[in-house]
């Protein structure tokens, strides 16, 4: 029961950024205040977080993450977690490279970054849990 609740909370955390971006994108055409806010944040993000140099770094991180996740998928066979992380990285690469004309474009990217960070944490957590279980299993005497 606790594992399911924890799993649900992690999924909710992962998708909360994307849900926020989708809601902002939908409201940008209906509410003028939201459109002004998104225009202001776009200018602010382009001067700070999403400078051309930072965008290149984000692209490199996402490409490296996708390659590592695909390698883990092939080597370890952790199908769902590695596949999901690789897909998130590839979608992030597409978002960065296509530069879609969305009002909440930067919020979509931030949501993708949140999803990637949580997914990597999730994968590292399960790696250490499985490593600990394997160690205990090897240390048990066979009778």
mmCIF file of C-alpha atoms in Angstrom:
data_model
loop_
_atom_site.group_PDB
_atom_site.id
_atom_site.type_symbol
_atom_site.label_atom_id
_atom_site.label_comp_id
_atom_site.label_asym_id
_atom_site.label_seq_id
_atom_site.Cartn_x
_atom_site.Cartn_y
_atom_site.Cartn_z
ATOM 1 C CA UNK A 1 0.000 0.000 0.000
ATOM 2 C CA UNK A 2 2.791 2.415 0.912
ATOM 3 C CA UNK A 3 4.668 1.625 -2.305
ATOM 4 C CA UNK A 4 1.593 2.401 -4.407
ATOM 5 C CA UNK A 5 1.004 5.687 -2.593
ATOM 6 C CA UNK A 6 4.668 6.652 -2.998
ATOM 7 C CA UNK A 7 4.567 5.687 -6.674
ATOM 8 C CA UNK A 8 1.401 7.766 -7.202
ATOM 9 C CA UNK A 9 2.975 10.791 -5.482
ATOM 10 C CA UNK A 10 6.090 10.524 -7.656
ATOM 11 C CA UNK A 11 3.939 10.358 -10.804
ATOM 12 C CA UNK A 12 1.908 13.336 -9.612
ATOM 13 C CA UNK A 13 5.116 15.292 -9.000
ATOM 14 C CA UNK A 14 6.427 14.382 -12.438
ATOM 15 C CA UNK A 15 3.336 15.442 -14.314
ATOM 16 C CA UNK A 16 2.481 18.510 -12.196
ATOM 17 C CA UNK A 17 4.802 20.767 -14.194
ATOM 18 C CA UNK A 18 3.353 19.589 -17.490
ATOM 19 C CA UNK A 19 -0.206 19.959 -16.230
ATOM 20 C CA UNK A 20 0.582 23.526 -15.139
ATOM 21 C CA UNK A 21 2.046 24.328 -18.562
ATOM 22 C CA UNK A 22 -0.990 22.869 -20.350
ATOM 23 C CA UNK A 23 -3.368 24.897 -18.167
ATOM 24 C CA UNK A 24 -1.369 28.093 -18.766
ATOM 25 C CA UNK A 25 -1.311 27.455 -22.521
ATOM 26 C CA UNK A 26 -5.072 26.914 -22.538
ATOM 27 C CA UNK A 27 -5.787 30.016 -20.455
ATOM 28 C CA UNK A 28 -3.457 32.227 -22.499
ATOM 29 C CA UNK A 29 -6.021 32.487 -25.288
ATOM 30 C CA UNK A 30 -8.917 33.151 -22.916
ATOM 31 C CA UNK A 31 -7.524 35.430 -20.214
ATOM 32 C CA UNK A 32 -5.583 38.580 -21.029
ATOM 33 C CA UNK A 33 -3.811 38.590 -17.652
ATOM 34 C CA UNK A 34 -2.412 35.129 -18.290
ATOM 35 C CA UNK A 35 -1.231 36.196 -21.759
ATOM 36 C CA UNK A 36 0.544 39.235 -20.271
ATOM 37 C CA UNK A 37 2.098 37.115 -17.561
ATOM 38 C CA UNK A 38 3.387 34.592 -20.117
ATOM 39 C CA UNK A 39 4.804 37.381 -22.301
ATOM 40 C CA UNK A 40 6.577 38.885 -19.293
ATOM 41 C CA UNK A 41 7.938 35.494 -18.193
ATOM 42 C CA UNK A 42 9.095 34.730 -21.740
ATOM 43 C CA UNK A 43 11.208 37.892 -21.762
ATOM 44 C CA UNK A 44 12.493 37.174 -18.268
ATOM 45 C CA UNK A 45 13.380 33.540 -19.052
ATOM 46 C CA UNK A 46 15.150 34.440 -22.303
ATOM 47 C CA UNK A 47 17.387 36.883 -20.444
ATOM 48 C CA UNK A 48 18.125 34.520 -17.571
ATOM 49 C CA UNK A 49 17.524 30.791 -17.672
ATOM 50 C CA UNK A 50 17.128 30.168 -21.396
ATOM 51 C CA UNK A 51 20.070 32.047 -22.873
ATOM 52 C CA UNK A 52 21.523 30.504 -26.056
ATOM 53 C CA UNK A 53 24.474 29.044 -24.104
ATOM 54 C CA UNK A 54 22.186 27.483 -21.486
ATOM 55 C CA UNK A 55 19.974 26.053 -24.228
ATOM 56 C CA UNK A 56 23.043 24.328 -25.705
ATOM 57 C CA UNK A 57 23.879 22.893 -22.280
ATOM 58 C CA UNK A 58 20.293 21.676 -21.842
ATOM 59 C CA UNK A 59 20.409 20.088 -25.296
ATOM 60 C CA UNK A 60 23.653 18.286 -24.453
ATOM 61 C CA UNK A 61 22.300 17.059 -21.104
ATOM 62 C CA UNK A 62 19.121 15.743 -22.696
ATOM 63 C CA UNK A 63 20.986 14.043 -25.544
ATOM 64 C CA UNK A 64 23.431 12.424 -23.113
ATOM 65 C CA UNK A 65 20.541 11.395 -20.859
ATOM 66 C CA UNK A 66 18.689 9.796 -23.764
ATOM 67 C CA UNK A 67 21.795 7.858 -24.812
ATOM 68 C CA UNK A 68 22.466 6.677 -21.248
ATOM 69 C CA UNK A 69 18.839 5.634 -20.738
ATOM 70 C CA UNK A 70 18.801 3.685 -24.001
ATOM 71 C CA UNK A 71 22.087 1.992 -22.991
ATOM 72 C CA UNK A 72 20.574 1.082 -19.606
ATOM 73 C CA UNK A 73 17.491 -0.202 -21.374
ATOM 74 C CA UNK A 74 19.608 -2.491 -23.541
ATOM 75 C CA UNK A 75 22.056 -3.580 -20.811
ATOM 76 C CA UNK A 76 19.969 -3.876 -17.664
ATOM 77 C CA UNK A 77 16.523 -4.505 -19.078
ATOM 78 C CA UNK A 78 14.812 -1.996 -16.777
ATOM 79 C CA UNK A 79 12.229 -1.475 -19.424
ATOM 80 C CA UNK A 80 9.625 0.949 -18.118
ATOM 81 C CA UNK A 81 11.821 3.370 -16.151
ATOM 82 C CA UNK A 82 14.565 3.583 -18.787
ATOM 83 C CA UNK A 83 12.135 3.812 -21.677
ATOM 84 C CA UNK A 84 10.137 6.556 -19.970
ATOM 85 C CA UNK A 85 13.300 8.543 -19.171
ATOM 86 C CA UNK A 86 14.581 8.156 -22.746
ATOM 87 C CA UNK A 87 11.216 9.314 -24.133
ATOM 88 C CA UNK A 88 11.165 12.361 -21.850
ATOM 89 C CA UNK A 89 14.685 13.276 -22.959
ATOM 90 C CA UNK A 90 13.781 12.898 -26.635
ATOM 91 C CA UNK A 91 10.631 14.998 -26.235
ATOM 92 C CA UNK A 92 12.729 17.644 -24.475
ATOM 93 C CA UNK A 93 15.207 17.616 -27.359
ATOM 94 C CA UNK A 94 12.358 18.060 -29.827
ATOM 95 C CA UNK A 95 10.895 20.941 -27.806
ATOM 96 C CA UNK A 96 14.252 22.710 -27.657
ATOM 97 C CA UNK A 97 15.177 22.179 -31.301
ATOM 98 C CA UNK A 98 11.777 22.963 -32.840
ATOM 99 C CA UNK A 99 11.204 26.114 -30.731
ATOM 100 C CA UNK A 100 7.463 25.786 -30.972
ATOM 101 C CA UNK A 101 5.359 28.928 -30.933
ATOM 102 C CA UNK A 102 3.593 28.178 -27.682
ATOM 103 C CA UNK A 103 2.771 30.874 -25.169
ATOM 104 C CA UNK A 104 3.852 28.638 -22.279
ATOM 105 C CA UNK A 105 6.881 27.209 -24.134
ATOM 106 C CA UNK A 106 9.337 27.854 -21.296
ATOM 107 C CA UNK A 107 6.958 26.340 -18.763
ATOM 108 C CA UNK A 108 6.740 23.184 -20.892
ATOM 109 C CA UNK A 109 10.545 22.971 -20.836
ATOM 110 C CA UNK A 110 10.665 23.507 -17.085
ATOM 111 C CA UNK A 111 8.018 20.787 -16.671
ATOM 112 C CA UNK A 112 10.130 18.435 -18.781
ATOM 113 C CA UNK A 113 13.186 19.221 -16.647
ATOM 114 C CA UNK A 114 11.205 18.413 -13.505
ATOM 115 C CA UNK A 115 10.071 15.134 -15.051
ATOM 116 C CA UNK A 116 13.633 14.215 -16.012
ATOM 117 C CA UNK A 117 15.085 15.031 -12.593
ATOM 118 C CA UNK A 118 12.402 13.039 -10.779
ATOM 119 C CA UNK A 119 12.774 10.109 -13.201
ATOM 120 C CA UNK A 120 16.559 10.021 -12.736
ATOM 121 C CA UNK A 121 16.096 10.111 -8.965
ATOM 122 C CA UNK A 122 13.570 7.295 -9.249
ATOM 123 C CA UNK A 123 15.976 5.201 -11.344
ATOM 124 C CA UNK A 124 18.905 5.814 -8.947
ATOM 125 C CA UNK A 125 16.730 4.933 -5.959
ATOM 126 C CA UNK A 126 15.712 1.616 -7.482
ATOM 127 C CA UNK A 127 19.292 0.901 -8.548
ATOM 128 C CA UNK A 128 20.491 1.167 -4.945
ATOM 129 C CA UNK A 129 17.514 -0.790 -3.592
ATOM 130 C CA UNK A 130 18.155 -3.640 -6.044
ATOM 131 C CA UNK A 131 21.896 -3.528 -5.367
ATOM 132 C CA UNK A 132 21.216 -3.835 -1.628
ATOM 133 C CA UNK A 133 18.823 -6.764 -2.201
ATOM 134 C CA UNK A 134 21.366 -8.545 -4.389
ATOM 135 C CA UNK A 135 24.022 -8.093 -1.713
ATOM 136 C CA UNK A 136 21.732 -9.550 0.974
ATOM 137 C CA UNK A 137 20.822 -12.448 -1.291
ATOM 138 C CA UNK A 138 24.488 -13.304 -1.924
ATOM 139 C CA UNK A 139 25.307 -13.168 1.791
ATOM 140 C CA UNK A 140 22.515 -15.580 2.819
ATOM 141 C CA UNK A 141 23.741 -19.082 3.418
ATOM 142 C CA UNK A 142 22.135 -21.808 1.345
ATOM 143 C CA UNK A 143 20.910 -24.735 3.418
#
